JSON list of C-alpha atoms in Angstrom, two decimals:
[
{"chain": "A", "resi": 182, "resn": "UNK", "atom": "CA", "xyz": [-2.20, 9.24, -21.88]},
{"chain": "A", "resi": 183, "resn": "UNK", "atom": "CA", "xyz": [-5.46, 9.22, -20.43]},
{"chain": "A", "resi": 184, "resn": "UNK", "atom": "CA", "xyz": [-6.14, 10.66, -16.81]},
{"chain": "A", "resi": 185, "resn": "UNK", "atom": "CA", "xyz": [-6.03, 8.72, -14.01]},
{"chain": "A", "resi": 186, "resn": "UNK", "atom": "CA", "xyz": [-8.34, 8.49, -10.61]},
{"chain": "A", "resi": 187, "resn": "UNK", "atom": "CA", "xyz": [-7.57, 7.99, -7.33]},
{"chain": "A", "resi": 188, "resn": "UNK", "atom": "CA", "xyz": [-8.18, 4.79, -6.12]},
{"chain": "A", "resi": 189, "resn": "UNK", "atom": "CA", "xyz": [-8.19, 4.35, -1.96]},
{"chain": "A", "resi": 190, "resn": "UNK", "atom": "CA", "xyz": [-6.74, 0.83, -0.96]},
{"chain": "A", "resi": 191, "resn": "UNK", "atom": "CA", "xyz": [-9.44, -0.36, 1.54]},
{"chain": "A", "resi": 192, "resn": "UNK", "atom": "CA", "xyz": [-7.62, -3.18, 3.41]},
{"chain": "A", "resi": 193, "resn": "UNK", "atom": "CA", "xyz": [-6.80, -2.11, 6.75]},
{"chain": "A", "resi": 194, "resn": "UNK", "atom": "CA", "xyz": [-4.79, -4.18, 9.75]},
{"chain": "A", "resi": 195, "resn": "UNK", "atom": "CA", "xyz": [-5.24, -3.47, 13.26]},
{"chain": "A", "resi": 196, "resn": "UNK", "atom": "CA", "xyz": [-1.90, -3.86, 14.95]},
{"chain": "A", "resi": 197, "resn": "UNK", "atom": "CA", "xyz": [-2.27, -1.14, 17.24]},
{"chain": "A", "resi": 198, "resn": "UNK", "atom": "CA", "xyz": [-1.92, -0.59, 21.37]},
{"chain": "A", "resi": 199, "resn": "UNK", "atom": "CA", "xyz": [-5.21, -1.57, 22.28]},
{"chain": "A", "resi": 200, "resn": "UNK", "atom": "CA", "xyz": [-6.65, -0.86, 18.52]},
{"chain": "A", "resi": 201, "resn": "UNK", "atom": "CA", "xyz": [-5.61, 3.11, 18.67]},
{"chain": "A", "resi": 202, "resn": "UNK", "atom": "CA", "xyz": [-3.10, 2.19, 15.40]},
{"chain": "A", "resi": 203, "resn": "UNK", "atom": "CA", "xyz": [-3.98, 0.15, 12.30]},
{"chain": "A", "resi": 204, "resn": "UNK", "atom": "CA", "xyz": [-2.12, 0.00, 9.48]},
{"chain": "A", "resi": 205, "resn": "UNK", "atom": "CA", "xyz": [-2.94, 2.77, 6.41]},
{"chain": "A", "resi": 206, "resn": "UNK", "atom": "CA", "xyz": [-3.37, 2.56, 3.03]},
{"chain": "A", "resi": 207, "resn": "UNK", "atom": "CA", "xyz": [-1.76, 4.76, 0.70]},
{"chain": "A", "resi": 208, "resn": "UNK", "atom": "CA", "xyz": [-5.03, 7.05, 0.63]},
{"chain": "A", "resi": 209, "resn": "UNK", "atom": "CA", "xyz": [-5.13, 9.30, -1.40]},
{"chain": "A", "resi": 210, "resn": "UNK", "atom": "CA", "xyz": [-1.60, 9.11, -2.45]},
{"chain": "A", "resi": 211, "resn": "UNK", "atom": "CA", "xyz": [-1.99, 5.78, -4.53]},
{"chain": "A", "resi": 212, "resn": "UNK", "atom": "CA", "xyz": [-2.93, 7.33, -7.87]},
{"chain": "A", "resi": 213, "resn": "UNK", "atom": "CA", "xyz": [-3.74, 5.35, -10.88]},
{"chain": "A", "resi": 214, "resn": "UNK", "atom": "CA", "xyz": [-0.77, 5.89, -13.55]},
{"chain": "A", "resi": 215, "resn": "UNK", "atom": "CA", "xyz": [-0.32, 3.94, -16.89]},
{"chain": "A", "resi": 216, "resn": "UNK", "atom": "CA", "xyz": [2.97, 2.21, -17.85]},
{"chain": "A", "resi": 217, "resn": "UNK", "atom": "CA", "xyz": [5.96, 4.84, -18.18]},
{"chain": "A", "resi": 218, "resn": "UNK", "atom": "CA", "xyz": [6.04, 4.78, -21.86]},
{"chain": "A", "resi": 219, "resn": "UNK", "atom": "CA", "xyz": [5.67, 8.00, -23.89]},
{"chain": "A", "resi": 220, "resn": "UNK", "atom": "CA", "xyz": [3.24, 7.22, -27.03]},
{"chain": "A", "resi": 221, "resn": "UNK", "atom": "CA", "xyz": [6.24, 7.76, -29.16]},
{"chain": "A", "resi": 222, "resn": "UNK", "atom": "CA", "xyz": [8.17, 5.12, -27.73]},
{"chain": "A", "resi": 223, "resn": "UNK", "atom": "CA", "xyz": [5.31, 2.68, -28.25]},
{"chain": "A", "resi": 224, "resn": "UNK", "atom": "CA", "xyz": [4.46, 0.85, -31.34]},
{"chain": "A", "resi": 225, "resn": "UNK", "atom": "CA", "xyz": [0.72, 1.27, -32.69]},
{"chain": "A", "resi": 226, "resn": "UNK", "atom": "CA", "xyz": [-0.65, -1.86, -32.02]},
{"chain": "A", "resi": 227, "resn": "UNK", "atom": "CA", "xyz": [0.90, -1.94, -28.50]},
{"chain": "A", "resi": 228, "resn": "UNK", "atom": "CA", "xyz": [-0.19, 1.75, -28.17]},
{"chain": "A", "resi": 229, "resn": "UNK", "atom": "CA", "xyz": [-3.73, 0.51, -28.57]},
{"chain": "A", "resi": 230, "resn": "UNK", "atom": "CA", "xyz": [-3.52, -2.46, -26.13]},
{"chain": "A", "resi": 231, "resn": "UNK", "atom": "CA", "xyz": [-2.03, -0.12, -23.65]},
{"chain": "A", "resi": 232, "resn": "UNK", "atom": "CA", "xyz": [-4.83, 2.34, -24.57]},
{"chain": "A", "resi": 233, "resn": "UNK", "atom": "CA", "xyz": [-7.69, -0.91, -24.19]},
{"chain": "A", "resi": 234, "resn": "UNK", "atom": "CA", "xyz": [-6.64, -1.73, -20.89]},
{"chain": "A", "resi": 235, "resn": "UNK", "atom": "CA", "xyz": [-5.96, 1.54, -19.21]},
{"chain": "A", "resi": 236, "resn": "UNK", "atom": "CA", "xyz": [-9.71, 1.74, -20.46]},
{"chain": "A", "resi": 237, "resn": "UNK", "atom": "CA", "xyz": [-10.72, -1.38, -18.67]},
{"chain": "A", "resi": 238, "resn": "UNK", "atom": "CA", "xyz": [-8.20, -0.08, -15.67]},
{"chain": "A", "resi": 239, "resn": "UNK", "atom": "CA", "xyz": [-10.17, 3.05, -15.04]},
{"chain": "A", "resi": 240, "resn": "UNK", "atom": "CA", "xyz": [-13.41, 0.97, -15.34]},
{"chain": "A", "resi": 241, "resn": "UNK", "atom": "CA", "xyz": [-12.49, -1.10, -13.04]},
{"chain": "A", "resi": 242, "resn": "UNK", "atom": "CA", "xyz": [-11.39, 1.83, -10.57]},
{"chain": "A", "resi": 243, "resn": "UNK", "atom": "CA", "xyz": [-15.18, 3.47, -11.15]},
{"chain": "A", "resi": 244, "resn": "UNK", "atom": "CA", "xyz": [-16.59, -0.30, -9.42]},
{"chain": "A", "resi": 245, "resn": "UNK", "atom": "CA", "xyz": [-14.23, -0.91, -6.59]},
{"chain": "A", "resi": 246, "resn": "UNK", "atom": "CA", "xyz": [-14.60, 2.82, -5.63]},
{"chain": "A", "resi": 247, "resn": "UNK", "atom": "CA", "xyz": [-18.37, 1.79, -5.72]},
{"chain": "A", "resi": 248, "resn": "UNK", "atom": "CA", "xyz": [-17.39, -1.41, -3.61]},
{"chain": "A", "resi": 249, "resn": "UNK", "atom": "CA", "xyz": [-18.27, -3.97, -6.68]},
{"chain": "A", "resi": 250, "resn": "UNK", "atom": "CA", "xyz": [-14.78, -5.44, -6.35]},
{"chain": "A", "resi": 251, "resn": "UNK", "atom": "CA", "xyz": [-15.78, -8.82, -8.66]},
{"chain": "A", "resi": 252, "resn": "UNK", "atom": "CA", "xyz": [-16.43, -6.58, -11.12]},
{"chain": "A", "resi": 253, "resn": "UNK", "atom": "CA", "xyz": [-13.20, -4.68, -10.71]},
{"chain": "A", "resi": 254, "resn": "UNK", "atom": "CA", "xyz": [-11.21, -7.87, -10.37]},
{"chain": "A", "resi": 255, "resn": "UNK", "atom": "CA", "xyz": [-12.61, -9.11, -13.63]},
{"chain": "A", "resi": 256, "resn": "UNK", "atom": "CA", "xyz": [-11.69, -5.78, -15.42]},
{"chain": "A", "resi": 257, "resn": "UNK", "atom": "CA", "xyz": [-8.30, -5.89, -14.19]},
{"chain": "A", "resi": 258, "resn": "UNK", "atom": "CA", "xyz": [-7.07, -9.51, -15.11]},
{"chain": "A", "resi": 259, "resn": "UNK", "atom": "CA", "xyz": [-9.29, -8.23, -18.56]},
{"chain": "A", "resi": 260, "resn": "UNK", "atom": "CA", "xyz": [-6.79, -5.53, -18.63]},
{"chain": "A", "resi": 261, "resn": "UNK", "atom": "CA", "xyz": [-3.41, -7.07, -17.61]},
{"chain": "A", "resi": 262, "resn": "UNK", "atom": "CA", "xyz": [-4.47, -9.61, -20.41]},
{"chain": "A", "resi": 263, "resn": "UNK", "atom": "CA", "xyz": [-4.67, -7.22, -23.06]},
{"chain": "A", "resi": 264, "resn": "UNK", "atom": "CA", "xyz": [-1.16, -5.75, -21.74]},
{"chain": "A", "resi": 265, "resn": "UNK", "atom": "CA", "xyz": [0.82, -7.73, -19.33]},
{"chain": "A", "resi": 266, "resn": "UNK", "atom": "CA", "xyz": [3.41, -5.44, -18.83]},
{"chain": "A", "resi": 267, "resn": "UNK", "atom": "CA", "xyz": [0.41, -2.92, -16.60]},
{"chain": "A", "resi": 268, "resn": "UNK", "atom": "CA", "xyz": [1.66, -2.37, -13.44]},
{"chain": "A", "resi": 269, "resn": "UNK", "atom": "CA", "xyz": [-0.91, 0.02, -12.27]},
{"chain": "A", "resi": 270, "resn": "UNK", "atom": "CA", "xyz": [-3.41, -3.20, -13.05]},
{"chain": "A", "resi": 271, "resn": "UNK", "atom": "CA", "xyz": [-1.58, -5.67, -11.11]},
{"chain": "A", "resi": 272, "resn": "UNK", "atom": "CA", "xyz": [-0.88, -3.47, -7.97]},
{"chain": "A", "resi": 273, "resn": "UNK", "atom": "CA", "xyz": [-5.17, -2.09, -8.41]},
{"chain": "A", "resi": 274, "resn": "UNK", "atom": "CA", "xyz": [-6.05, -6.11, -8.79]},
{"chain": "A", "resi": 275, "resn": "UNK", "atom": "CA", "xyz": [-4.31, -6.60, -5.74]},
{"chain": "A", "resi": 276, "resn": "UNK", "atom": "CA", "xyz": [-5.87, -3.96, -3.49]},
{"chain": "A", "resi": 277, "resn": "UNK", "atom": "CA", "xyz": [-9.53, -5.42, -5.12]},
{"chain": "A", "resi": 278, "resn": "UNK", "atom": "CA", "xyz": [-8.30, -8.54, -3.81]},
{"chain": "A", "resi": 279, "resn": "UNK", "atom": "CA", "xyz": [-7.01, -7.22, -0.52]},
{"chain": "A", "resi": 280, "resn": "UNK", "atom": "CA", "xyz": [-10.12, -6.12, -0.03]},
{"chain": "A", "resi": 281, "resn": "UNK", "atom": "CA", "xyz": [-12.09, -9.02, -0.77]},
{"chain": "A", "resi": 282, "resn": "UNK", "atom": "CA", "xyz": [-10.03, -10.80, 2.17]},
{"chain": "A", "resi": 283, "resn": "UNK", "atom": "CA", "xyz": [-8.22, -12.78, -1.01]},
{"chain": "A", "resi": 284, "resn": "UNK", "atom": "CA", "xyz": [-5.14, -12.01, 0.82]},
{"chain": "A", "resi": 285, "resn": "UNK", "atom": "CA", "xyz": [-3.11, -14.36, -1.13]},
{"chain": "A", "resi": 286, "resn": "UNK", "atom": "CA", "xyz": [-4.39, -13.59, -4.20]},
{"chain": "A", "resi": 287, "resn": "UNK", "atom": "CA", "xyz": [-3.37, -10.18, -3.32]},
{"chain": "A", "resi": 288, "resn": "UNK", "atom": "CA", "xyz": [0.11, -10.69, -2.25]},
{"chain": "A", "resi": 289, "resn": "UNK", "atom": "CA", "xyz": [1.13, -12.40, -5.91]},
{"chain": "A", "resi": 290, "resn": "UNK", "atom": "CA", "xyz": [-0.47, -9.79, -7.74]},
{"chain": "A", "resi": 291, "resn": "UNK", "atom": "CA", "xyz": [1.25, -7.01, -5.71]},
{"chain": "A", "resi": 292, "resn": "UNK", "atom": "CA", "xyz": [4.94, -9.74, -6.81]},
{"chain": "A", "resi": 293, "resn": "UNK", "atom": "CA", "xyz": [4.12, -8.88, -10.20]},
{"chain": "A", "resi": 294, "resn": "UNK", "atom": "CA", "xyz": [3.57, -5.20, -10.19]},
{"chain": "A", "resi": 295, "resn": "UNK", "atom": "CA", "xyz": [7.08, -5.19, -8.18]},
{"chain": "A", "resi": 296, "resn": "UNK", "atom": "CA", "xyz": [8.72, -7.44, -10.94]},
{"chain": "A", "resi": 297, "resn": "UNK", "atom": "CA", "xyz": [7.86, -4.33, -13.80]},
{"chain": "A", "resi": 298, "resn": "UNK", "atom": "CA", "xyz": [8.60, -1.97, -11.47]},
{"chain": "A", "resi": 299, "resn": "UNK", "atom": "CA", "xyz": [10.73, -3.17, -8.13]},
{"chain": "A", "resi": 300, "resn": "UNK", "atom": "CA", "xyz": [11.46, 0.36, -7.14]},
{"chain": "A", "resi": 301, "resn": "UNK", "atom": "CA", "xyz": [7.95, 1.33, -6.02]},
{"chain": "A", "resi": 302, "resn": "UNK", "atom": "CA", "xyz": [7.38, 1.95, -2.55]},
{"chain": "A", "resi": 303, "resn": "UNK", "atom": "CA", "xyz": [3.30, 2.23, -2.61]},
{"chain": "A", "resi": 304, "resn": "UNK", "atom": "CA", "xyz": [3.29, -1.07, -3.44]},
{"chain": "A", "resi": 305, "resn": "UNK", "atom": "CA", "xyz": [5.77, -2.43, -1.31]},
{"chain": "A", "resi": 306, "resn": "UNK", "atom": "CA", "xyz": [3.69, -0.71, 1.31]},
{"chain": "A", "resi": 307, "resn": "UNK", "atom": "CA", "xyz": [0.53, -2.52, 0.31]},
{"chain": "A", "resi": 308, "resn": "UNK", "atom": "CA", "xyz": [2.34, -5.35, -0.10]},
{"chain": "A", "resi": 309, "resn": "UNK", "atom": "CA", "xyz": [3.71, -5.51, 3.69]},
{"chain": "A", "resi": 310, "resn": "UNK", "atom": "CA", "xyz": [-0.19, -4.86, 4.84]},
{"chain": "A", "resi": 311, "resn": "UNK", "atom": "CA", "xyz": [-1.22, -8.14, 2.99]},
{"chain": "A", "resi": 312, "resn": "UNK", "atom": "CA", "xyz": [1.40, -10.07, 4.57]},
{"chain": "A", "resi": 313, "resn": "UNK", "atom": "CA", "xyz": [0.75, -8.68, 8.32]},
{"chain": "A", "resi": 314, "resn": "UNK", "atom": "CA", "xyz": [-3.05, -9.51, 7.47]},
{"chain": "A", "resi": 315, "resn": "UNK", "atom": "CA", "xyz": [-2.03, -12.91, 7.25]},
{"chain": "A", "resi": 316, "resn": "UNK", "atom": "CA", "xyz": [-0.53, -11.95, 10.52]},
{"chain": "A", "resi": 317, "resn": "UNK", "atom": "CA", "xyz": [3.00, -12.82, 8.35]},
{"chain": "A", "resi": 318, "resn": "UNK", "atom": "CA", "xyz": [4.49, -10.21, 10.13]},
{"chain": "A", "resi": 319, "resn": "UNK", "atom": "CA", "xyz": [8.48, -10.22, 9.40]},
{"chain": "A", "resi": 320, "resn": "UNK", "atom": "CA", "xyz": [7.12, -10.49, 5.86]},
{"chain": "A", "resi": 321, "resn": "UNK", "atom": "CA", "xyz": [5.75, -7.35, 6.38]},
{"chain": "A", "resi": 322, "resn": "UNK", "atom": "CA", "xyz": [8.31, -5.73, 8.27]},
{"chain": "A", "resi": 323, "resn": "UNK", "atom": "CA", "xyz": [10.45, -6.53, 5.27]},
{"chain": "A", "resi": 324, "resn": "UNK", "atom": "CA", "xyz": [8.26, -5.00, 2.75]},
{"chain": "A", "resi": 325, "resn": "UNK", "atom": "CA", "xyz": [7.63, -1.71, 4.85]},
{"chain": "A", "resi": 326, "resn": "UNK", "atom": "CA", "xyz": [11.45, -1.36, 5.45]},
{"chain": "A", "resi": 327, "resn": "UNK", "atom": "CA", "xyz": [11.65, -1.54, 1.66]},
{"chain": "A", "resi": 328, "resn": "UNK", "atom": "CA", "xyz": [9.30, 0.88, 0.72]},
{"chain": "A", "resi": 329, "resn": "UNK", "atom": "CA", "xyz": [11.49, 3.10, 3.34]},
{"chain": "A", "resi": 330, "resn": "UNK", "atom": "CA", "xyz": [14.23, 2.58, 1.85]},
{"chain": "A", "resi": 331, "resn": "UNK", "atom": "CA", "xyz": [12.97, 3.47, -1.53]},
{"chain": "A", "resi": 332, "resn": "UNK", "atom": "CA", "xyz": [11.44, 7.04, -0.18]},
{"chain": "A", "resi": 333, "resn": "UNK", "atom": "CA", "xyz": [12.69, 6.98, 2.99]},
{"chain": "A", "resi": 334, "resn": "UNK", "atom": "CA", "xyz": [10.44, 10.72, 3.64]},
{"chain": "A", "resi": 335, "resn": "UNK", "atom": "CA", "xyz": [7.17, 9.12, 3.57]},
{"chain": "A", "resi": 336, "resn": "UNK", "atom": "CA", "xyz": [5.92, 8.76, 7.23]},
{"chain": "A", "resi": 337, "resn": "UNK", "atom": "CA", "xyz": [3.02, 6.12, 6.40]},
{"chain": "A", "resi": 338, "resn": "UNK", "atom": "CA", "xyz": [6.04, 3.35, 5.64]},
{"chain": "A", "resi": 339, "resn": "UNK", "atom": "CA", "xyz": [7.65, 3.88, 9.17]},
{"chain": "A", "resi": 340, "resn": "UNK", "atom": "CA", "xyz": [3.95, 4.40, 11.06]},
{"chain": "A", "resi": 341, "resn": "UNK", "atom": "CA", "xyz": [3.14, 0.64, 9.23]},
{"chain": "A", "resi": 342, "resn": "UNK", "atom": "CA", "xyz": [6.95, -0.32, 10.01]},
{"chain": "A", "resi": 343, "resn": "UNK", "atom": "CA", "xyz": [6.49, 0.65, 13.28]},
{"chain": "A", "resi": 344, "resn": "UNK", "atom": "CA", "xyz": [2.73, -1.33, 14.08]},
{"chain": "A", "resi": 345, "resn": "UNK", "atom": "CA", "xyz": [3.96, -4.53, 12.91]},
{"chain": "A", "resi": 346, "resn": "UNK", "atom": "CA", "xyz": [7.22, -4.20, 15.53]},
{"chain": "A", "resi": 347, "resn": "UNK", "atom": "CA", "xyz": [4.71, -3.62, 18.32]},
{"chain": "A", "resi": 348, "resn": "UNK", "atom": "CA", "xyz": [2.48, -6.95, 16.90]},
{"chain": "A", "resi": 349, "resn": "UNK", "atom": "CA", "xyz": [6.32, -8.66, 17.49]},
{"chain": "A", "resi": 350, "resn": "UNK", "atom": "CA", "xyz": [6.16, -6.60, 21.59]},
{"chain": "A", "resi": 351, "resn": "UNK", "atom": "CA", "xyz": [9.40, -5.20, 20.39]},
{"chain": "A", "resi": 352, "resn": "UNK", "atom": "CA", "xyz": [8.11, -2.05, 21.72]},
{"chain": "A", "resi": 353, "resn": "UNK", "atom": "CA", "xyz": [11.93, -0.08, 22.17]},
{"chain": "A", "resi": 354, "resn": "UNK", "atom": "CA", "xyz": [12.58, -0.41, 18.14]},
{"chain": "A", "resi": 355, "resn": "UNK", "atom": "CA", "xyz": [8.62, 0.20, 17.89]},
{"chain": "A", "resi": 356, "resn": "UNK", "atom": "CA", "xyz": [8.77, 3.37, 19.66]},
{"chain": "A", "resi": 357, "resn": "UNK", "atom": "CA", "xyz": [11.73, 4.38, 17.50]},
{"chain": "A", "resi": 358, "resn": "UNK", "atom": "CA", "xyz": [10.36, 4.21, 14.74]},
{"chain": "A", "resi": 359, "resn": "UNK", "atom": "CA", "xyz": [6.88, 5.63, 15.38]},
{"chain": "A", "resi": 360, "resn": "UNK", "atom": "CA", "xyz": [9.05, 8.59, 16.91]},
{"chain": "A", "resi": 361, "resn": "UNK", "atom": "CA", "xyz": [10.39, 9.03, 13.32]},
{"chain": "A", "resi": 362, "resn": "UNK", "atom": "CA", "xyz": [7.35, 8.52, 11.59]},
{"chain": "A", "resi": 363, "resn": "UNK", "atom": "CA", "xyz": [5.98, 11.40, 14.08]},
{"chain": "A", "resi": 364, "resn": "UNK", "atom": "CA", "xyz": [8.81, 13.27, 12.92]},
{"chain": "A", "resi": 365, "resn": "UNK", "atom": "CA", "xyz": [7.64, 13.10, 9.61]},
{"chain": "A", "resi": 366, "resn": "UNK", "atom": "CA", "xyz": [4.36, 14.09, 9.76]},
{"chain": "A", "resi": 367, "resn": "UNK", "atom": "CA", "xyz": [5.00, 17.04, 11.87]},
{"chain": "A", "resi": 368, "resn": "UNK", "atom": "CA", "xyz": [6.93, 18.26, 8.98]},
{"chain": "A", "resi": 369, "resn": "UNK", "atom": "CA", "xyz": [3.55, 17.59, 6.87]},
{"chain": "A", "resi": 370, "resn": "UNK", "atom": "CA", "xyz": [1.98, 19.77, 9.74]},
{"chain": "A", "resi": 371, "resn": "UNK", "atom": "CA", "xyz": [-0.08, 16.85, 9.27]},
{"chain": "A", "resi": 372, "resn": "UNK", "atom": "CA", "xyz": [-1.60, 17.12, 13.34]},
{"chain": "A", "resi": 373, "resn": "UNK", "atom": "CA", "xyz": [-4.04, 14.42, 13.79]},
{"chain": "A", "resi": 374, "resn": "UNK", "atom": "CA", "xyz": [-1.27, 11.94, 12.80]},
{"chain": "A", "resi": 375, "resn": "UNK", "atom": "CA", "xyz": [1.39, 13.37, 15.35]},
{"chain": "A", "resi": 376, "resn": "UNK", "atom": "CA", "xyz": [-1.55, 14.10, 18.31]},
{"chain": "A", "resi": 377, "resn": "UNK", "atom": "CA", "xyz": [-2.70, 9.96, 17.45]},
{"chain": "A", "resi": 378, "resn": "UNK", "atom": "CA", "xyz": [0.91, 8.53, 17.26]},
{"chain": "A", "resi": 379, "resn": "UNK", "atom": "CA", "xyz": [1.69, 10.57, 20.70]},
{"chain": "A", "resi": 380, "resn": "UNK", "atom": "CA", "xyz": [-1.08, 8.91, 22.21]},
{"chain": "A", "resi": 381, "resn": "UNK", "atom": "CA", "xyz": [0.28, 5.59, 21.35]},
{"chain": "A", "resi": 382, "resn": "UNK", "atom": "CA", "xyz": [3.90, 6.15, 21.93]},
{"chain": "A", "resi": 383, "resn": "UNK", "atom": "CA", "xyz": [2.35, 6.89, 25.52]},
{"chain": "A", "resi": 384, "resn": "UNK", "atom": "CA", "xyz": [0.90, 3.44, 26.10]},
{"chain": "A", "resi": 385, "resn": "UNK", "atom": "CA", "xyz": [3.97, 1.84, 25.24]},
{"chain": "A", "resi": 386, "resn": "UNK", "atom": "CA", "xyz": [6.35, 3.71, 27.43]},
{"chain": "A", "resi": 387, "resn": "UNK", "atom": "CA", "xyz": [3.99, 2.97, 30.02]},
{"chain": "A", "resi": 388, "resn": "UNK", "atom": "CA", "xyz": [4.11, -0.90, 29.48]},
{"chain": "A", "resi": 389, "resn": "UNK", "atom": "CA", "xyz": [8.05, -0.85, 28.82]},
{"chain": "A", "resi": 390, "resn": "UNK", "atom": "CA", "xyz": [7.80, 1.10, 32.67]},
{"chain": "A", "resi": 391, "resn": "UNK", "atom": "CA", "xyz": [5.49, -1.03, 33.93]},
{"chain": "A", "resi": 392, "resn": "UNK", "atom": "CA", "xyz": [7.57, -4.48, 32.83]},
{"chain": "A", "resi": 393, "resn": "UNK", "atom": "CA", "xyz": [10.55, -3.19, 34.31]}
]
């Protein structure tokens, strides 16, 4: 198989307390992979229609990276044409599209990557920031409580899990959850997370106090 780049979903969602919080992409964790097929168990001429459109994939990675998303949506459908069964293509079309604003566009091409592969959390997560774009929030919440539940150690699920619950003002099971996602990352020793979550979890103990 041919190496794959990273590719930085661009499409962010402020949800935050007072815009300290938005919702995060799966930078730089989101890394282009082809269809999990060894050669061997792949015919020839499907072997070289998987090998065409990873081709056109990683092309299309090169422009959005450079911000020509067109381009880079044009590549992908190119690609997913040659071989439908791409999931990588389908979940990269959608961030292009996410980040074009074509947030429904998005959402059904993220569907599709999750019907070849419905046990992948990265796009579940980029999934549930499409939705709360469209300020479709319990959409969301469903999709990040997913992708927890599918890797249930990845703190950027429960951060995004925990944003949306705050857009609802259910700060308590917000607070919960940021706590865990703060758990998380301190086990990344990953310290501008935990300091910036703190800071939050602050504001909305203080509004909980200040309501009572």
């Amino acid at each position: 198989m041919h190496p794959h780049r990273n590719f930085t979903l661009q499409v962010q969602l402020s949800l935050g307390v007072a815009g300290v919080l938005t919702l995060m992409s799966l930078a730089p964790s989101l890394t282009l992979q082809s269809v999990a097929f060894e050669p061997s168990q792949i015919q020839q001429p499907a072997l070289n229609q998987l090998q065409e459109a990873e081709a056109l994939n990683n092309q299309g990675v090169e422009l959005a990276n450079q911000g020509e998303y067109a381009a880079a949506i044009r590549l992908f459908n190119q690609a997913i044409a040659i071989y439908p069964h791409y999931e990588k293509a389908y979940s990269n079309l959608g961030i292009a599209l996410g980040s074009q604003g074509q947030l429904s566009e998005a959402i059904a091409a993220f569907n599709e990557a999750l019907k070849i592969d419905p046990n992948n959390w990265e796009t579940y997560n980029n999934l549930g920031i499409a939705w709360g774009m469209q300020e479709e929030i319990p959409n969301a919440i469903a999709a990040f409580e997913r992708a927890i539940q599918i890797n249930p150690g990845e703190p950027i699920s429960y951060r995004n899990l925990g944003i949306a619950y705050v857009k609802q003002r259910q700060l308590p099971r917000a607070i919960a959850i940021l706590e865990q996602a703060q758990a998380l990352y301190q086990d990344q020793n990953n310290a501008s997370e935990v300091a910036q979550i703190e800071q939050v979890l602050a504001r909305l103990r203080q509004a909980i106090k200040a309501s009572e």
